[in-house]
Tab-separated table of C-alpha atoms in Angstrom:
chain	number	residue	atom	x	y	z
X	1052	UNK	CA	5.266	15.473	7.815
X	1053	UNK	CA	4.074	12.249	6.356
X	1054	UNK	CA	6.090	9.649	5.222
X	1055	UNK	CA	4.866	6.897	2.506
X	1056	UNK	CA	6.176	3.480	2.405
X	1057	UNK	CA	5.777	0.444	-0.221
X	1058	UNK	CA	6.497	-2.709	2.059
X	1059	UNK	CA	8.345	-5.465	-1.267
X	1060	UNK	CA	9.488	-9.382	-1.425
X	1061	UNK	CA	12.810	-7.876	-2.342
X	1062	UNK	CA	13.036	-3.914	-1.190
X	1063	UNK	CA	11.542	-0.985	0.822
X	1064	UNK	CA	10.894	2.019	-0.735
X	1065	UNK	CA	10.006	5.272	1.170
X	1066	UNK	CA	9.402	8.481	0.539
X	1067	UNK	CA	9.288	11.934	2.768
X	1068	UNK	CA	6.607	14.359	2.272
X	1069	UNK	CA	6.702	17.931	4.151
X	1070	UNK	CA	4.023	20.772	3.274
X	1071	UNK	CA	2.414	18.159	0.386
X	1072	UNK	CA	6.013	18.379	-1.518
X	1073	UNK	CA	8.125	15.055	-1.810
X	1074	UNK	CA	11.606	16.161	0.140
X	1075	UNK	CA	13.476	12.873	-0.750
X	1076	UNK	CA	13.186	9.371	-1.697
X	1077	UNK	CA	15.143	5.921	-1.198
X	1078	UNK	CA	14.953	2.288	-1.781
X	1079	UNK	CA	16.999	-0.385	0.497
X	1080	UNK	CA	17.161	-4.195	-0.087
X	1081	UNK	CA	14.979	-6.071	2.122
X	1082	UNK	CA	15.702	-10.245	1.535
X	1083	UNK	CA	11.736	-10.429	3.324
X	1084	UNK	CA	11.263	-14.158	1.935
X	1085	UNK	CA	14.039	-14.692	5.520
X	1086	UNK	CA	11.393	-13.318	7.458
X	1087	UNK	CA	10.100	-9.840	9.587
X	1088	UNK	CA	13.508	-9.507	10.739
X	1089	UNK	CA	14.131	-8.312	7.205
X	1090	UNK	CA	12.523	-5.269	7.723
X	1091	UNK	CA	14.138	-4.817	10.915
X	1092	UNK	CA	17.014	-4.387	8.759
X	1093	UNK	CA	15.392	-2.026	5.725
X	1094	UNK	CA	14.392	0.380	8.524
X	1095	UNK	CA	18.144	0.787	9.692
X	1096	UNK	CA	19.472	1.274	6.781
X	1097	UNK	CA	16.853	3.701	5.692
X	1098	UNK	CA	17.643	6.995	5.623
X	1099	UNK	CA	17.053	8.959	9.586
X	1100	UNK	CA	14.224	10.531	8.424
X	1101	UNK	CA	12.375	7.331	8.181
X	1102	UNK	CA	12.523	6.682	11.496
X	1103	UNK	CA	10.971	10.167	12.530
X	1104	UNK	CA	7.459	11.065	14.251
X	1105	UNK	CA	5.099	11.318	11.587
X	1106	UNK	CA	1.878	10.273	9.669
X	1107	UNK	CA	3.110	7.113	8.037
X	1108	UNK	CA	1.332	5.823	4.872
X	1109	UNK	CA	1.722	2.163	3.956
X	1110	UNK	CA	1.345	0.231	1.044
X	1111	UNK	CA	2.532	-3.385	0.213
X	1112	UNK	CA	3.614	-6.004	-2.006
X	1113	UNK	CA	5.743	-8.186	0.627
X	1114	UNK	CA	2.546	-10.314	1.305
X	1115	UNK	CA	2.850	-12.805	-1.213
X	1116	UNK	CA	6.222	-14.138	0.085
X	1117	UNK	CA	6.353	-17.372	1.129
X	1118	UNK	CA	7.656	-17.164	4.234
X	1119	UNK	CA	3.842	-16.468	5.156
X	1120	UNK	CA	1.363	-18.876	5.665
X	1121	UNK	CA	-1.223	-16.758	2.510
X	1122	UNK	CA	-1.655	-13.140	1.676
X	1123	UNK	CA	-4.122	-12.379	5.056
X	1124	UNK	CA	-1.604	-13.978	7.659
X	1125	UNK	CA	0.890	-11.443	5.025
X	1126	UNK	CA	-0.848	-8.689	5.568
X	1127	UNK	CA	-1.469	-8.955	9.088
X	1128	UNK	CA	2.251	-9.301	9.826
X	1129	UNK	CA	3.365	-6.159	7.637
X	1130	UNK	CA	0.485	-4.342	9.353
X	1131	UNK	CA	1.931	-5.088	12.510
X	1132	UNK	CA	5.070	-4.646	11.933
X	1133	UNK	CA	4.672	-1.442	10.782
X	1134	UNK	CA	2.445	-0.216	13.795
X	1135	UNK	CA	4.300	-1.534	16.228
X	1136	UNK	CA	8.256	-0.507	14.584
X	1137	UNK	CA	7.153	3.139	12.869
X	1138	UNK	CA	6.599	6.618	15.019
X	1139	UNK	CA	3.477	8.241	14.726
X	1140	UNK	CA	0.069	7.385	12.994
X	1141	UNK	CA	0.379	4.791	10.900
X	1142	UNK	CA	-2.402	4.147	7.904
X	1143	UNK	CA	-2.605	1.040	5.708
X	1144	UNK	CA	-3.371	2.055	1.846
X	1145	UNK	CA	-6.025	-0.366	1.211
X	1146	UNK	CA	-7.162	0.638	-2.199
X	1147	UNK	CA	-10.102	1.024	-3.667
X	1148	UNK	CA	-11.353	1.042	0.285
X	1149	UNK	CA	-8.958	4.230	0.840
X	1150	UNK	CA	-6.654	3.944	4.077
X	1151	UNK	CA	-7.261	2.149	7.096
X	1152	UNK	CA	-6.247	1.468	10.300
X	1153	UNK	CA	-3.455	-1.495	10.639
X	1154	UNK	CA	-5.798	-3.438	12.735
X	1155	UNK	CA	-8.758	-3.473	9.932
X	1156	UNK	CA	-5.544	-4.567	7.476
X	1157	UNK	CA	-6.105	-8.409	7.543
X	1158	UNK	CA	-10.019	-8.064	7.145
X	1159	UNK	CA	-9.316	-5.921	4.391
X	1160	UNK	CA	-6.751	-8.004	2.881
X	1161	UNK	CA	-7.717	-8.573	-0.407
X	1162	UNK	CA	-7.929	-4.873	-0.595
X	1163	UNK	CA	-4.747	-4.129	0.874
X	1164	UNK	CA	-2.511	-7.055	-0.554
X	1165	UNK	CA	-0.606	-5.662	-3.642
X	1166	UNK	CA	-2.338	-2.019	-4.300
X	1167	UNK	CA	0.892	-0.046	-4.425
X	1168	UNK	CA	-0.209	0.094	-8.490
X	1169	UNK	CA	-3.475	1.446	-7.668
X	1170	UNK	CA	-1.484	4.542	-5.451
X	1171	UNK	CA	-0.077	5.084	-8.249
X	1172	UNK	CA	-2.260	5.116	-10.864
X	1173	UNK	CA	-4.472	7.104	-8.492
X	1174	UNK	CA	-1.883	9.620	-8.323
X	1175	UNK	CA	-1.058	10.019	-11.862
X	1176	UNK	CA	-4.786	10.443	-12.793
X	1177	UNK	CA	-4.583	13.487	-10.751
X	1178	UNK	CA	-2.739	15.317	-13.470
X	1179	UNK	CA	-3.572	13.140	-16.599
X	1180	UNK	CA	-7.268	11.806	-16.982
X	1181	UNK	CA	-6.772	9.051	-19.548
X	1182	UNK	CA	-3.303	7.219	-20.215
X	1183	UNK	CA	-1.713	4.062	-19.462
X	1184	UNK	CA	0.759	3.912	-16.438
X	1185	UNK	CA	3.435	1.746	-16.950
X	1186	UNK	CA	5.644	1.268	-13.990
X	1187	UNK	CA	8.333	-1.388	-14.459
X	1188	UNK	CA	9.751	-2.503	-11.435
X	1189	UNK	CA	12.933	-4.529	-10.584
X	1190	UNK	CA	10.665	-7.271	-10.535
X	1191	UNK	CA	6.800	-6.581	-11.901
X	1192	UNK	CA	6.133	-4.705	-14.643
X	1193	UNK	CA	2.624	-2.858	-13.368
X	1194	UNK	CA	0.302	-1.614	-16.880
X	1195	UNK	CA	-2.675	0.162	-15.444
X	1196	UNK	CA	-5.544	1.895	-17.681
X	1197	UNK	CA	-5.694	5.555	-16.342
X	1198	UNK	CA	-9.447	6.772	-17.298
X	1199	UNK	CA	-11.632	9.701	-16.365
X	1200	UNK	CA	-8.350	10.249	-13.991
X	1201	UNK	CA	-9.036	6.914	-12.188
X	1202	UNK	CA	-7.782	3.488	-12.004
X	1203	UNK	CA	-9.282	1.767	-14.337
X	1204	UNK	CA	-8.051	-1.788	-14.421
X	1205	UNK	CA	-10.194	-4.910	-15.204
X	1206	UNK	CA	-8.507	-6.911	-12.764
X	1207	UNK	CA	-7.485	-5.961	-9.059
X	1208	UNK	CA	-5.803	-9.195	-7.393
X	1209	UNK	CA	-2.781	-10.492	-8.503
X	1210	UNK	CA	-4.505	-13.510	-10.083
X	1211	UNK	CA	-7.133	-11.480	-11.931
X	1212	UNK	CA	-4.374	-8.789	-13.243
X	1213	UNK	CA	-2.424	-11.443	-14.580
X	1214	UNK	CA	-4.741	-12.799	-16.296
X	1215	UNK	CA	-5.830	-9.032	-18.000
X	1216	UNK	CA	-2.280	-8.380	-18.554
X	1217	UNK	CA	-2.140	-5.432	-16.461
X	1218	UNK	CA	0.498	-7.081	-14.419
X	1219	UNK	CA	3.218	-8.915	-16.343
X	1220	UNK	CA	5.938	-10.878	-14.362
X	1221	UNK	CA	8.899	-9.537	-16.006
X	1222	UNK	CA	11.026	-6.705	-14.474
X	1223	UNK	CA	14.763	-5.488	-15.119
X	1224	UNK	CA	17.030	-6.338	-12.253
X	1225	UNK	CA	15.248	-10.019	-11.031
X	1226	UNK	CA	14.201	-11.477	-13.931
X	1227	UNK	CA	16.248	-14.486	-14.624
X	1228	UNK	CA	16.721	-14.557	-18.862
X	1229	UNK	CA	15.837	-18.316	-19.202
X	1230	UNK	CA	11.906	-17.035	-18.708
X	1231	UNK	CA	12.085	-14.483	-21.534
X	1232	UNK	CA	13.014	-17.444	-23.955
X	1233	UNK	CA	13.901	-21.142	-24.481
X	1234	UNK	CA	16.503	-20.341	-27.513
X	1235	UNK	CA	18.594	-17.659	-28.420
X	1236	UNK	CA	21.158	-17.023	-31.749
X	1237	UNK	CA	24.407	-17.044	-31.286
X	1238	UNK	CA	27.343	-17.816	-33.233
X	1239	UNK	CA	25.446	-18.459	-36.643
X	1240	UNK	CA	23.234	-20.951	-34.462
X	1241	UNK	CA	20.204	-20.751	-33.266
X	1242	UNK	CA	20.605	-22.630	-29.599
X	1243	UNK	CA	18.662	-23.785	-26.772
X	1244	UNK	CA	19.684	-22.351	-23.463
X	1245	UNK	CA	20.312	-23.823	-20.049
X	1246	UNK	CA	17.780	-23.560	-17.461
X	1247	UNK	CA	19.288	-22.307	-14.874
X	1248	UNK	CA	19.250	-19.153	-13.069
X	1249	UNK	CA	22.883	-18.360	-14.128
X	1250	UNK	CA	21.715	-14.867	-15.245
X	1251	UNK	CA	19.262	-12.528	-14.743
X	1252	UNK	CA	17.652	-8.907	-17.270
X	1253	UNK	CA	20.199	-6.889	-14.385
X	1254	UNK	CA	23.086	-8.834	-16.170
X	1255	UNK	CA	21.509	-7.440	-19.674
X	1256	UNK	CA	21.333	-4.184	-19.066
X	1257	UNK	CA	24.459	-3.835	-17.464
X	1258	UNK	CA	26.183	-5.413	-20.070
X	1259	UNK	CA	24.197	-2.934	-22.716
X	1260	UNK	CA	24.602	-0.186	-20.489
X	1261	UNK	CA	21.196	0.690	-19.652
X	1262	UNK	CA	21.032	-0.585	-16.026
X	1263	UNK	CA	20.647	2.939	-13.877
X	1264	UNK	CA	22.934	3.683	-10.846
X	1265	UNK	CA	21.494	1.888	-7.449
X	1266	UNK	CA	18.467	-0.417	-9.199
X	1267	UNK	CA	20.656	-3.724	-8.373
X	1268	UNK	CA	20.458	-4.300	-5.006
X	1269	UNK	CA	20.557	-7.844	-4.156
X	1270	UNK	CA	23.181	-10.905	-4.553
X	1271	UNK	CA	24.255	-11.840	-8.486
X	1272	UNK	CA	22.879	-14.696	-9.906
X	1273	UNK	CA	26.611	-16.544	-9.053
X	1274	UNK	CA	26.724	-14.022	-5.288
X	1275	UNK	CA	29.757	-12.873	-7.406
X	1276	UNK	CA	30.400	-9.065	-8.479
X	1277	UNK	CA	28.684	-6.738	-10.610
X	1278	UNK	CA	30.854	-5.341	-13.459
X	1279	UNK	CA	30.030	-6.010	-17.217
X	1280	UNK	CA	32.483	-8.986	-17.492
X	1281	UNK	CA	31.297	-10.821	-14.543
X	1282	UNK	CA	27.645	-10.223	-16.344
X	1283	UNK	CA	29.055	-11.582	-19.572
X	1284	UNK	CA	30.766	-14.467	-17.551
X	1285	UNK	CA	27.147	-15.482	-16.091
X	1286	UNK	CA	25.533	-14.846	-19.845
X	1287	UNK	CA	27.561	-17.065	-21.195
X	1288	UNK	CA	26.748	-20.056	-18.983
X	1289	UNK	CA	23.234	-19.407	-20.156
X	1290	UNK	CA	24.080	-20.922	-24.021
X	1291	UNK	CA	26.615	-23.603	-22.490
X	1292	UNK	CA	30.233	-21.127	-22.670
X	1293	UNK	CA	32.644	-19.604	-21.165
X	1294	UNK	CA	32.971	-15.665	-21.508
X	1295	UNK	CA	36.496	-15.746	-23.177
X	1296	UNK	CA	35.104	-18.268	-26.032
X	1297	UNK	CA	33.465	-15.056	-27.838
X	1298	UNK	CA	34.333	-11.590	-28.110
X	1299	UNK	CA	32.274	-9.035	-26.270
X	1300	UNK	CA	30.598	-8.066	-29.538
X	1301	UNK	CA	28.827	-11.695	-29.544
X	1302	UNK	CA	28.100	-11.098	-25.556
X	1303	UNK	CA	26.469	-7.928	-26.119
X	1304	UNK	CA	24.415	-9.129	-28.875
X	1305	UNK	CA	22.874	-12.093	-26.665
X	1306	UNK	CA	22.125	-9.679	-24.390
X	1307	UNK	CA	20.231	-7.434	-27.249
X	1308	UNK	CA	18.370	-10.709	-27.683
X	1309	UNK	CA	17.382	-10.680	-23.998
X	1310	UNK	CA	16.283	-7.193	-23.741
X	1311	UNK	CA	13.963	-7.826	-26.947
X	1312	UNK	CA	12.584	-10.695	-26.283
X	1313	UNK	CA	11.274	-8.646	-22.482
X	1314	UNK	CA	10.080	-5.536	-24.784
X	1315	UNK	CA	7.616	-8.000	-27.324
X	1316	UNK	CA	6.586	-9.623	-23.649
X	1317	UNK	CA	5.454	-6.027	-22.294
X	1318	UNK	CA	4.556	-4.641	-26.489
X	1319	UNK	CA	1.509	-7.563	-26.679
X	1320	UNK	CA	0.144	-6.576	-23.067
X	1321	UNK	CA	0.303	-2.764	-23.609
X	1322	UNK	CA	-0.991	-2.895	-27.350
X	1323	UNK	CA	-4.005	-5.043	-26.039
X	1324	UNK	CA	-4.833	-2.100	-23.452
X	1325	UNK	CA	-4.472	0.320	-25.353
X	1326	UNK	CA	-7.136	-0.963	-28.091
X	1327	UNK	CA	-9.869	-0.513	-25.367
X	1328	UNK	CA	-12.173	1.760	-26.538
X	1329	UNK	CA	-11.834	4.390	-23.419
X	1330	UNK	CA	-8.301	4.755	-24.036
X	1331	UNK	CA	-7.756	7.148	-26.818
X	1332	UNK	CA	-5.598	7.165	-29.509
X	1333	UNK	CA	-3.617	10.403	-27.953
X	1334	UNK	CA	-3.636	8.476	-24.400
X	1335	UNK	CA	-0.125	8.549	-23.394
X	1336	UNK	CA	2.301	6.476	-21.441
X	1337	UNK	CA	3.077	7.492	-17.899
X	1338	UNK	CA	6.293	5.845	-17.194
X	1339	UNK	CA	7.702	4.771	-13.460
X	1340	UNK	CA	9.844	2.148	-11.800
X	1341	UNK	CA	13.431	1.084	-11.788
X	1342	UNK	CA	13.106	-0.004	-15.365
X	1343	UNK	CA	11.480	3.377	-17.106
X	1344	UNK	CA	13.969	3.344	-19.363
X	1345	UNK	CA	12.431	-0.169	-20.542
X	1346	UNK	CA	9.306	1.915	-20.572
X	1347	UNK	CA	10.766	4.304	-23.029
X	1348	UNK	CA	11.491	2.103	-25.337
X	1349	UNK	CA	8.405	0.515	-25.267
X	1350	UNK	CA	6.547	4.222	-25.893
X	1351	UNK	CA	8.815	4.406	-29.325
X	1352	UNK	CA	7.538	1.091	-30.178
X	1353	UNK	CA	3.633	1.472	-29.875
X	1354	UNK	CA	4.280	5.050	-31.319
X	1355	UNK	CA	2.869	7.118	-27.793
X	1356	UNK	CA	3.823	9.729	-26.159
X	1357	UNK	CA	5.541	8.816	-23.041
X	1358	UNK	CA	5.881	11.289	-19.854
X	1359	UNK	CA	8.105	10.220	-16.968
X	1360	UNK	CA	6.393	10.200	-13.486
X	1361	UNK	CA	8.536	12.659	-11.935
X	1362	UNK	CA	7.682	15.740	-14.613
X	1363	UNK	CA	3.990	15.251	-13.655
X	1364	UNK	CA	4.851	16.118	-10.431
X	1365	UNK	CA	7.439	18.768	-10.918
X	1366	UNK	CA	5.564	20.920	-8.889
X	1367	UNK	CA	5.515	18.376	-6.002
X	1368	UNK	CA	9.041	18.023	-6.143
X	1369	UNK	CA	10.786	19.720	-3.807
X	1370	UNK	CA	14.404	17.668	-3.303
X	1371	UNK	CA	16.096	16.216	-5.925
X	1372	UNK	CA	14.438	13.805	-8.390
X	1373	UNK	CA	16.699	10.839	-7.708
X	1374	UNK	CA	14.699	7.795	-6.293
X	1375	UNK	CA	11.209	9.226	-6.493
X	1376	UNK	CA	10.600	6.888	-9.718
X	1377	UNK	CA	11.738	4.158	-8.945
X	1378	UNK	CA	9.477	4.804	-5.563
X	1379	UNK	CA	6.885	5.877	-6.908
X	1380	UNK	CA	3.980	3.873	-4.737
X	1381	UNK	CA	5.981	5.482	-1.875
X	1382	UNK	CA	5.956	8.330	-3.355
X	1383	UNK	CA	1.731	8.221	-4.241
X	1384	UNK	CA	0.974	6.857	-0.623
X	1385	UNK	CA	3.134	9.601	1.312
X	1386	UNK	CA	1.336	12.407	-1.183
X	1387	UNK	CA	-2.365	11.024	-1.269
X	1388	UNK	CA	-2.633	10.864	2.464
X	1389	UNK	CA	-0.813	14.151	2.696
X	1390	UNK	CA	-3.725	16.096	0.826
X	1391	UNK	CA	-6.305	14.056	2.578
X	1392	UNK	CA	-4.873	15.172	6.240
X	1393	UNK	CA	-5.066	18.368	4.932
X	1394	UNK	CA	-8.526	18.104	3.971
């Protein structure tokens, strides 16, 4: 049995692999930027299985937060942490280095800090050679050149992939709507907004239905609740109103704004990947995350063909689907270090 993890900021995902066949999958909120005691917390209310005997891949992205001194001292602590609070053997995914031990973590940290996107990409070039993985998170949207069925990004830190654009800080739960854009048309008007984190893209997608079951996890923007009028309520603070000043025709339309103004963000990164020249024209979109459905709508746009994670790896399926996209560097770590146990 191995089980992969993806250490976040703002969740822990893990998945359960038995016989090289993901069994189940499942993402808990974990508030990390209070400290380790955070994960204390993911890892109860993860599901029993997590907490079983078994080969235990890690990956990370929980290194950056700032209740760490810099990504080594980061590293080191979620390498600890997970040797010292998970049964069994653990392994650090450490990239382009492959796995290592938790103690070699911190000298390895600008391998290890941030790779769940290269687990993935790994994984997914398995079964497609050339594409472009896009896994949009609640957080990060991830846009990683698949070629000769490896990772093939120009940039592997944070700082380098930003500047590449194979990591774009958008996602479509966290994202507070102010950082999309500075104006918005409403009411015959084109108007500036407030900046303030009134809102955020979980608020827009809820309010034009597309926000999946289970991908909001933490406080609103207000710690208030989650139904589409509370969303319009916190919208509408964003251009200066109250929610019963429009109808929710005019709410829904600002929120249409929103979601557009995220998809042109993501179009200019993907359409300058996909003009390198070892990307064909046929290369197609390999979609992942909590926000896939963003990624769908992003394949109509450039015109590709788009194929979700999970139906490349029907045949490692072997529980339901639910989870195992939006977990997918869970998902890739618990698999890849399944197959090389094996071997």
């Amino acid at each position: 049995m191995t089980i992969g993890w993806d250490l976040g900021g703002v969740h822990v995902k893990v998945a359960l692999v038995e016989d090289g066949r993901v069994v189940a999958a499942a993402q808990v909120p974990c508030p990390l930027w209070q400290g380790l005691p955070a994960l204390d917390r993911a890892l109860e209310a993860a599901p029993d299985w997590a907490r079983g005997a078994a080969l235990h891949a890690v990956t990370m992205t929980g290194e950056l937060t700032d209740c760490f001194a810099d990504r080594r001292d980061g590293v080191a602590a979620l390498s600890g942490w997970a040797e010292s609070h998970l049964a069994g053997t653990v392994r650090i995914y450490a990239g382009r280095s492959g796995f290592v031990a938790p103690e070699a973590a911190a000298s390895l940290s600008a391998d290890v800090a941030s790779a769940n996107w290269h687990a993935t990409a790994a994984l997914a070039g398995r079964v497609v050679p050339d594409a472009l993985l896009i896994d949009i998170g609640s957080t990060t949207a991830d846009l990683i050149p698949i070629v000769g069925g490896r990772p093939a990004a120009t940039g592997y830190s944070d700082a380098e992939r930003l500047e590449t654009g194979e990591l774009v800080y958008t996602g479509a739960v966290r994202t507070p709507v102010i950082a999309l854009s500075g104006h918005a048309p409403f009411a015959g008007r084109r108007t500036r907004l407030m900046t303030e984190t009134f809102a955020h893209m979980a608020d827009v997608y809820r309010i034009l239905g597309l926000l999946p079951e289970g991908a909001d996890q933490q406080p609103s923007g207000d710690s208030k609740g989650k139904t589409v009028a509370e969303s319009e309520t916190r919208l509408a603070r964003i251009v200066g109103r109250d929610r019963a000043e429009a109808p929710a025709s005019a709410w829904t339309a600002l929120a249409a704004h929103f979601a557009e103004a995220q998809l042109r963000l993501l179009h200019d990164a993907a359409a300058e990947l996909l003009s390198r020249p070892d990307l064909g024209a046929d290369a197609p979109l390999v979609l992942c995350g909590a926000g896939a459905f963003v990624g769908a709508r992003l394949a109509e746009r450039l015109g590709r063909p788009a194929t979700p994670l999970v139906a490349l790896l029907a045949d490692r399926i072997a529980g339901a689907r639910d989870g195992i996209s939006t977990c997918g560097p869970a998902v890739a770590v618990g698999l890849i270090a399944a197959e090389e146990a094996v071997a």
